[in-house]
Coordinates of C-alpha atoms in Angstrom, one line a residue:
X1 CA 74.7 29.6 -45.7
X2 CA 72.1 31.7 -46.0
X3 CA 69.8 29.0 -48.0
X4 CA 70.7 26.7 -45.2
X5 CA 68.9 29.3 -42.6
X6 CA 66.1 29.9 -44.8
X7 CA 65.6 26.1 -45.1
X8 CA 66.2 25.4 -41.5
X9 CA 63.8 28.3 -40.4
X10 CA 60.8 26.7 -42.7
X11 CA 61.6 23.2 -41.1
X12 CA 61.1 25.0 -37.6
X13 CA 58.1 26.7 -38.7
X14 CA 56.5 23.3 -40.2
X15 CA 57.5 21.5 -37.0
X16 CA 56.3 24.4 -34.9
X17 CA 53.3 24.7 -37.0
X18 CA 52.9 20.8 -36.5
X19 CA 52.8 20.6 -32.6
X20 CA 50.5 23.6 -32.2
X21 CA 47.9 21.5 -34.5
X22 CA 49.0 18.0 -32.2
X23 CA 48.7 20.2 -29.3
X24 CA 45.4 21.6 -30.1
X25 CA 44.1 18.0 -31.3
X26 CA 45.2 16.4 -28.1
X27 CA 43.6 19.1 -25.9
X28 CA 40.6 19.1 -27.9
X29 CA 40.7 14.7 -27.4
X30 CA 41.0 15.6 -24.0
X31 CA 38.0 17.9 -23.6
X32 CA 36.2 15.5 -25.6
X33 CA 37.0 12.7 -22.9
X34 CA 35.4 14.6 -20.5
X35 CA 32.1 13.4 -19.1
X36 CA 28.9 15.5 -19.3
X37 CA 28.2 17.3 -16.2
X38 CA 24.9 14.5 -15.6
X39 CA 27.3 11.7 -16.0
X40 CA 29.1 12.5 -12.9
X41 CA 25.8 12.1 -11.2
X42 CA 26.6 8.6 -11.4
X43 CA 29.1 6.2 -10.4
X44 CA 31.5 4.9 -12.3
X45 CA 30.8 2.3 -14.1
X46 CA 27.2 2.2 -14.2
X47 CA 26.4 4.4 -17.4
X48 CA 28.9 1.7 -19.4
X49 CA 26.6 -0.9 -17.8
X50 CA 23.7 0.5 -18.7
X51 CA 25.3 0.5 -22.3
X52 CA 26.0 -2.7 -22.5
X53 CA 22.6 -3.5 -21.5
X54 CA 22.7 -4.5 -17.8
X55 CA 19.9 -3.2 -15.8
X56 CA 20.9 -1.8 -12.9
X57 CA 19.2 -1.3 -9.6
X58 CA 20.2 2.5 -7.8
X59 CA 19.2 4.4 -5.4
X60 CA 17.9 8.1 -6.5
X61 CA 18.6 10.9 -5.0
X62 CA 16.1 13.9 -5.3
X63 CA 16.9 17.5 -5.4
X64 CA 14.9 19.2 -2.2
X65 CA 16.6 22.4 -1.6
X66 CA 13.0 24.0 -1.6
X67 CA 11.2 21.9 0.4
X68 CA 14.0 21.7 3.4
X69 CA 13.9 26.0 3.0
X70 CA 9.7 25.3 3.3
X71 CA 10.2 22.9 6.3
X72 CA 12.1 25.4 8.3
X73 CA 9.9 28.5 7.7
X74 CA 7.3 25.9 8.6
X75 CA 8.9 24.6 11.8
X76 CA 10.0 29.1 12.5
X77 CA 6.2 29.9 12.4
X78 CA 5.4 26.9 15.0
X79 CA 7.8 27.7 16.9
X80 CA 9.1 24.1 17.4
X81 CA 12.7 22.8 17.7
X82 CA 12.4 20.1 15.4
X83 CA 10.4 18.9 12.1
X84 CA 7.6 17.9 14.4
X85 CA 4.4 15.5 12.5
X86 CA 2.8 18.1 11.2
X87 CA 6.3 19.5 8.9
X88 CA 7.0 16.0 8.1
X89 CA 3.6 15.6 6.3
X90 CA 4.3 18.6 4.4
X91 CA 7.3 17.3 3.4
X92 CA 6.5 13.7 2.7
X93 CA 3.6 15.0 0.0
X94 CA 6.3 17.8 -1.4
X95 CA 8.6 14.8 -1.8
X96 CA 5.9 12.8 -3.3
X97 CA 5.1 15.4 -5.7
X98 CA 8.7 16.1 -6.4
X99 CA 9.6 12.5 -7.5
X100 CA 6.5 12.1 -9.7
X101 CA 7.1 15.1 -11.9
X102 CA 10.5 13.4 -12.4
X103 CA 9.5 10.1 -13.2
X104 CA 6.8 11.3 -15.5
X105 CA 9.5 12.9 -17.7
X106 CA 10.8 9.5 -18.2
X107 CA 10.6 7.2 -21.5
X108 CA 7.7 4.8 -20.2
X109 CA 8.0 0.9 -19.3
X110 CA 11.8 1.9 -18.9
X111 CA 12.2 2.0 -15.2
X112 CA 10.6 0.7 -12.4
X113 CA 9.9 1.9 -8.8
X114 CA 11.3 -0.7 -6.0
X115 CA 11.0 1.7 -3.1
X116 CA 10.0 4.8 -2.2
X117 CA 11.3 6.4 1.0
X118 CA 8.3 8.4 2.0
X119 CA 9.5 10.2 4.3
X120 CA 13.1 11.2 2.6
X121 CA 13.7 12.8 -1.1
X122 CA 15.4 9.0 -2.1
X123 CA 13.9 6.2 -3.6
X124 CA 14.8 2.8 -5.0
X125 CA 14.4 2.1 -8.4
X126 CA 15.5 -0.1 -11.3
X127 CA 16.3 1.3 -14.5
X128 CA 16.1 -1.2 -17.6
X129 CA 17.6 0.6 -20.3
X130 CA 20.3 3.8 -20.5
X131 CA 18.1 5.9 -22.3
X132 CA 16.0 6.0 -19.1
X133 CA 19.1 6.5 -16.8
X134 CA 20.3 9.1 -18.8
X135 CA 16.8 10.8 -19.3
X136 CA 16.6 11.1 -15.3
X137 CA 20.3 12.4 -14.9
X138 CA 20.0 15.3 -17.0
X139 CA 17.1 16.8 -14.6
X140 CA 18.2 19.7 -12.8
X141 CA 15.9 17.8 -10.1
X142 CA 18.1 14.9 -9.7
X143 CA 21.2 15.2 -6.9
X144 CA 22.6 11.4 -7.8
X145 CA 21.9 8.0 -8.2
X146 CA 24.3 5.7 -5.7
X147 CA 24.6 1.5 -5.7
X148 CA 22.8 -0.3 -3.1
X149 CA 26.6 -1.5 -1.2
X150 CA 26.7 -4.1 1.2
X151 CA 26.9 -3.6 5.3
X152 CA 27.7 -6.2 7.7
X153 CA 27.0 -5.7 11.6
X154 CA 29.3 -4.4 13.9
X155 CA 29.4 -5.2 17.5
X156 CA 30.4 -2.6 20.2
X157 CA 31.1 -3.5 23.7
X158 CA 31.7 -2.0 27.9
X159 CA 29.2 0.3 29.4
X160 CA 31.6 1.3 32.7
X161 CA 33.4 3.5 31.1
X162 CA 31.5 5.4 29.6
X163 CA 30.1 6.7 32.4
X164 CA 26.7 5.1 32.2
X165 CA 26.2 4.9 35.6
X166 CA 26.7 8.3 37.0
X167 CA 24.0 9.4 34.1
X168 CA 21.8 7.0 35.4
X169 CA 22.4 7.9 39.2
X170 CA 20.9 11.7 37.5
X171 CA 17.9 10.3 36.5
X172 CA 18.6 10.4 32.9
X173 CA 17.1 6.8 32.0
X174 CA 15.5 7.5 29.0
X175 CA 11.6 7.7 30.3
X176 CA 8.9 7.7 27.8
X177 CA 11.2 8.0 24.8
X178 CA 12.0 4.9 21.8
X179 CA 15.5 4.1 20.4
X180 CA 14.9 2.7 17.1
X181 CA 17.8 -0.2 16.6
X182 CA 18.7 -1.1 13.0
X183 CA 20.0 -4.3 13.7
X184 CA 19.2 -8.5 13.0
X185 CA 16.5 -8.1 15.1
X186 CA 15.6 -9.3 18.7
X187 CA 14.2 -12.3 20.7
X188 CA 11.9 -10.0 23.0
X189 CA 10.4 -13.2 25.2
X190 CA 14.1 -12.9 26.6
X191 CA 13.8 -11.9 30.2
X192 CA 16.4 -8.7 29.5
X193 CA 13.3 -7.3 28.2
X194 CA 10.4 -8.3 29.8
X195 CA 9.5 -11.6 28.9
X196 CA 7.3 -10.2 25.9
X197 CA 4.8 -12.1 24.2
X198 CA 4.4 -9.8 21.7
X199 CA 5.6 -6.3 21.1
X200 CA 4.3 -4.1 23.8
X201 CA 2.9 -7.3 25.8
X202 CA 2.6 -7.2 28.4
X203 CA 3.0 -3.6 29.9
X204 CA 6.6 -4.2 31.1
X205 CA 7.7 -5.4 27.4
X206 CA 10.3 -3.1 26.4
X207 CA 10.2 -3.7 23.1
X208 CA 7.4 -2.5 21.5
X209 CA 8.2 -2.5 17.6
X210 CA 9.3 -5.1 15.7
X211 CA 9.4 -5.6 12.0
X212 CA 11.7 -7.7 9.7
X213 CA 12.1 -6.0 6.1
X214 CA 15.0 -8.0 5.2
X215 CA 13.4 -11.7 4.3
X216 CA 10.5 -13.9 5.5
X217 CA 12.2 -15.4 8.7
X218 CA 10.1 -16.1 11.3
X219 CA 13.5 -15.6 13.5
X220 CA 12.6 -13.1 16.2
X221 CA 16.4 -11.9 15.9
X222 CA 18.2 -13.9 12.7
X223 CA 21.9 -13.6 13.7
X224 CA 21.7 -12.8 17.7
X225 CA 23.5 -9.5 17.2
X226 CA 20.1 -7.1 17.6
X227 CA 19.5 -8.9 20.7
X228 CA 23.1 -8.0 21.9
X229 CA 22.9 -4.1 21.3
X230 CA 19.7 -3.9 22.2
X231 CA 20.8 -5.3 26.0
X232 CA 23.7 -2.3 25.3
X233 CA 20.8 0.1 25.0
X234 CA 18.9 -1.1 27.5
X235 CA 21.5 -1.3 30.0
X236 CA 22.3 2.7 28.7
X237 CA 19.1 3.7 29.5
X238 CA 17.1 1.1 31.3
X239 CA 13.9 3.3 31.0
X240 CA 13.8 3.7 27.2
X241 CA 12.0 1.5 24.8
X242 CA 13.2 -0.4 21.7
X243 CA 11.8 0.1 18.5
X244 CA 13.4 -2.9 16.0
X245 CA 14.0 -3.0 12.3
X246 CA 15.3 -6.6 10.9
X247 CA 17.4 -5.2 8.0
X248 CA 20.1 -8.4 8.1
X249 CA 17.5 -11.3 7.9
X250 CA 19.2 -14.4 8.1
X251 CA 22.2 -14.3 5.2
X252 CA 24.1 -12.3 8.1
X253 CA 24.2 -8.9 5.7
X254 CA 22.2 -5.8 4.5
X255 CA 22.2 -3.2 2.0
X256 CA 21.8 0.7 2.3
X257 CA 18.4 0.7 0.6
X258 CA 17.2 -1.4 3.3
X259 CA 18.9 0.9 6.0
X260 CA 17.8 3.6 4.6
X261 CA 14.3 2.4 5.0
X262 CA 14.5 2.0 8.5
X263 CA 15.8 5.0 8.8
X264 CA 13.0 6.2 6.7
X265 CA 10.3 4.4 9.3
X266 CA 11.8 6.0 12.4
X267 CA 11.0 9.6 10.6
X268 CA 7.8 8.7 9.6
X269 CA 6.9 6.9 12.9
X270 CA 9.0 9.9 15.1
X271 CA 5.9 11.4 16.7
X272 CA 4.0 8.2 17.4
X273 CA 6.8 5.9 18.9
X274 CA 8.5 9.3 20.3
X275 CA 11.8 8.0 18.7
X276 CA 14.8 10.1 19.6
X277 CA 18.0 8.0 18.8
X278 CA 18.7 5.7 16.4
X279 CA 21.5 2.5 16.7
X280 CA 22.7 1.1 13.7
X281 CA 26.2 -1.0 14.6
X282 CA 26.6 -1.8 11.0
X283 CA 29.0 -0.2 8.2
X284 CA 30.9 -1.6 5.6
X285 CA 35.1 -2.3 5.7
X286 CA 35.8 0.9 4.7
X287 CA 38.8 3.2 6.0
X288 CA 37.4 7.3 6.3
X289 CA 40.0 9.9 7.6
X290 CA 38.1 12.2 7.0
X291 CA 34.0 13.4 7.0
X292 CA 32.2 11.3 4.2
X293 CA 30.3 14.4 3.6
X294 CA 29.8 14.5 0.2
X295 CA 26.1 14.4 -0.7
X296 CA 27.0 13.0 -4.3
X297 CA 28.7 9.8 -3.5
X298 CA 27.4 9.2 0.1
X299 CA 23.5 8.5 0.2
X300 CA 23.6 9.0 4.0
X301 CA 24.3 11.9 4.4
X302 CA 20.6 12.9 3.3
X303 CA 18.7 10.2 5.5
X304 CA 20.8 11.1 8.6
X305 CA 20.1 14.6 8.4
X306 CA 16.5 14.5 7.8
X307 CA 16.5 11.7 10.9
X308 CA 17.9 14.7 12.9
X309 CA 16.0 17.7 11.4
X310 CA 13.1 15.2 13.0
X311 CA 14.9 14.8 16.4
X312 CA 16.6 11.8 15.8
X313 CA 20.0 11.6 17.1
X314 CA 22.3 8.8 14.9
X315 CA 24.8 7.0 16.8
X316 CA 26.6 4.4 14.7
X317 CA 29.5 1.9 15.0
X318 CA 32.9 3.4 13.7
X319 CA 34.3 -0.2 13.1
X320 CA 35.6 -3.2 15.1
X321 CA 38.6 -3.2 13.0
X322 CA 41.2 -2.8 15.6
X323 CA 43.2 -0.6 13.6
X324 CA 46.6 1.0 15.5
X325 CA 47.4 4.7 15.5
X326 CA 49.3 4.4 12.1
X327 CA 47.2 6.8 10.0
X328 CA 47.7 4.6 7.4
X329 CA 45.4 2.5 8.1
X330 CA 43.2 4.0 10.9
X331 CA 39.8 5.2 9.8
X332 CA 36.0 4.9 10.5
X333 CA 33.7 2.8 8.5
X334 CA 30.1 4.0 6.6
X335 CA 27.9 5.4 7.6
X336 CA 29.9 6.2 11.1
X337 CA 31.9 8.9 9.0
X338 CA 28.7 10.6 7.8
X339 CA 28.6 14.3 9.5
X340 CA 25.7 14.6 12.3
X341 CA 26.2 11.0 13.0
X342 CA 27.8 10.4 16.8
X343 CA 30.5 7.2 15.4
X344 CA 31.0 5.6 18.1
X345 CA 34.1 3.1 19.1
X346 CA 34.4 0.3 21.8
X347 CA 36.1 1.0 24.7
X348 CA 38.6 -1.8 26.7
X349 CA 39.7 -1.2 29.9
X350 CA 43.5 -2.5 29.1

């Protein structure tokens, strides 16, 4: 009997013995798993591209804690409410500075710029090999690197209930200031805004910007939607002008980089044009419950709150998805969800 324990207790300490080593070897497999802390700069998927040998085309996303902490001691001292011309140049050769140190740490004829966003700490750039990925992830300097995802316009209807009319009965009409409209662009020799022959021609042209970054069309408005909400606008604030960025061309869709220029022009271009809102009814088919806030996955959240350190309210298009009150399937589209951004929703009288 007493052998038999003896024997038995030896099994239990060899089995015992035996699944603290399993144990240990499966926990340590499982730290191993584990990405590095740079990896989860990136999305998923892209550093196993990379290794396979895909190229891929991201958008960076530069550390500029310090120069945001400079821009508001700067903007304390001139006693200004916003990041007037003079703080933005600061900024704009801080964030020149602050992406060429980076890219100068990089393995050389691995990367290539496609754009840089001047006026926000992002740019565009194409990274040919992982090496040079991974090189630029492991900087302290470096926030994240994002896809360039896919938008598609959004349409939002019904100024009477809104109350447009009792603002404009106040005399808030929008004199002397420029919405800049992110849009497909827009046919300005329409008589909705002054019969233009060219932007800013004649005198009564409300449209006085107009550039198309998305192809070569020679399409004053590729799709007929910019022409649409810039009539909204107008009819908001019939004394406002329209500043115009073509970021759909004519294939009917856009990507952030090129939203994210124009967002980047209407910063740049704030004192000049006196630009203090911004449209953009776009966003992708998304479903956001809650605030896309987070500054790793969400490369708006950056541009939009640089466009409003600089006085630049965002109002964007939540969706026209029609979705019911089941929270199941209710939610707002990008970049609508992106805190400081006004989402706004169409409005139906029934």
């Amino acid at each position: 009997m007493r052998a038999n324990q003896r024997s038995s207790c030896r099994k239990f300490a060899l089995a015992l013995r035996l699944s603290i080593i399993g144990l240990l070897l499966a926990c340590g497999a499982t730290q191993a798993a584990q990405p590095a802390p740079w990896a989860q700069k990136a999305p998923d998927g892209v550093m196993q591209a990379m290794e396979q040998g895909e190229p891929q085309d991201l958008i960076v996303l530069f550390d500029d804690a310090a120069i945001r902490q400079a821009a508001e001691d700067m903007r304390r001292k001139l006693r200004v409410k916003t990041h007037t011309a003079a703080v933005q140049a600061m900024k704009s050769a801080r964030y020149k500075t602050l992406k060429q140190d980076a890219l100068n740490a990089l393995p050389v004829a691995q990367h290539e710029m496609l754009k840089d966003y001047s006026h926000l700490p992002m740019a565009f750039m194409r990274f040919h090999t992982a090496a040079s990925l991974r090189a630029l992830l492991q900087r302290s300097d470096v926030v994240a690197v994002y896809r360039d995802e896919i938008k598609y316009p959004i349409l939002t209807q019904s100024l009477p209930l809104i109350g447009q009319n009792s603002v404009s009965a106040a005399g808030d009409q929008g004199i002397n200031t420029t919405v800049l409209v992110i849009d497909s662009g827009v046919n300005y020799t329409l008589p909705a805004f002054g019969s233009c022959t060219a932007p800013g021609a004649p005198a009564s042209c409300r449209v006085i910007y107009y550039q198309n970054i998305a192809d070569s069309s020679t399409s004053l408005d590729t799709t007929g939607h910019g022409s649409v909400v810039s009539a909204i606008t107008l009819g908001v604030a019939p004394q406002t002008n329209i500043a115009m960025i073509n970021v759909f061309g004519a294939n009917g869709g856009t990507s952030d980089t090129l939203v994210i220029a124009a967002i980047d022009f209407g910063i740049a271009n704030q004192a000049a044009l006196n630009i203090v809102a911004m449209n953009m009814s776009l966003g992708d088919n998304s479903k956001n419950i809650v605030p896309c806030g987070n500054r790793g996955t969400n490369p708006f959240v950056t541009a939009i709150e640089e466009a409003k350190a600089a006085g630049i309210v965002a109002t964007i298009a939540s969706g026209n998805e029609a979705y019911t009150n089941n929270v199941f399937i209710n939610g707002i589209a990008n970049p609508a969800c992106t805190p400081g951004a006004v989402s706004v929703g169409a409005v139906y009288d029934a």
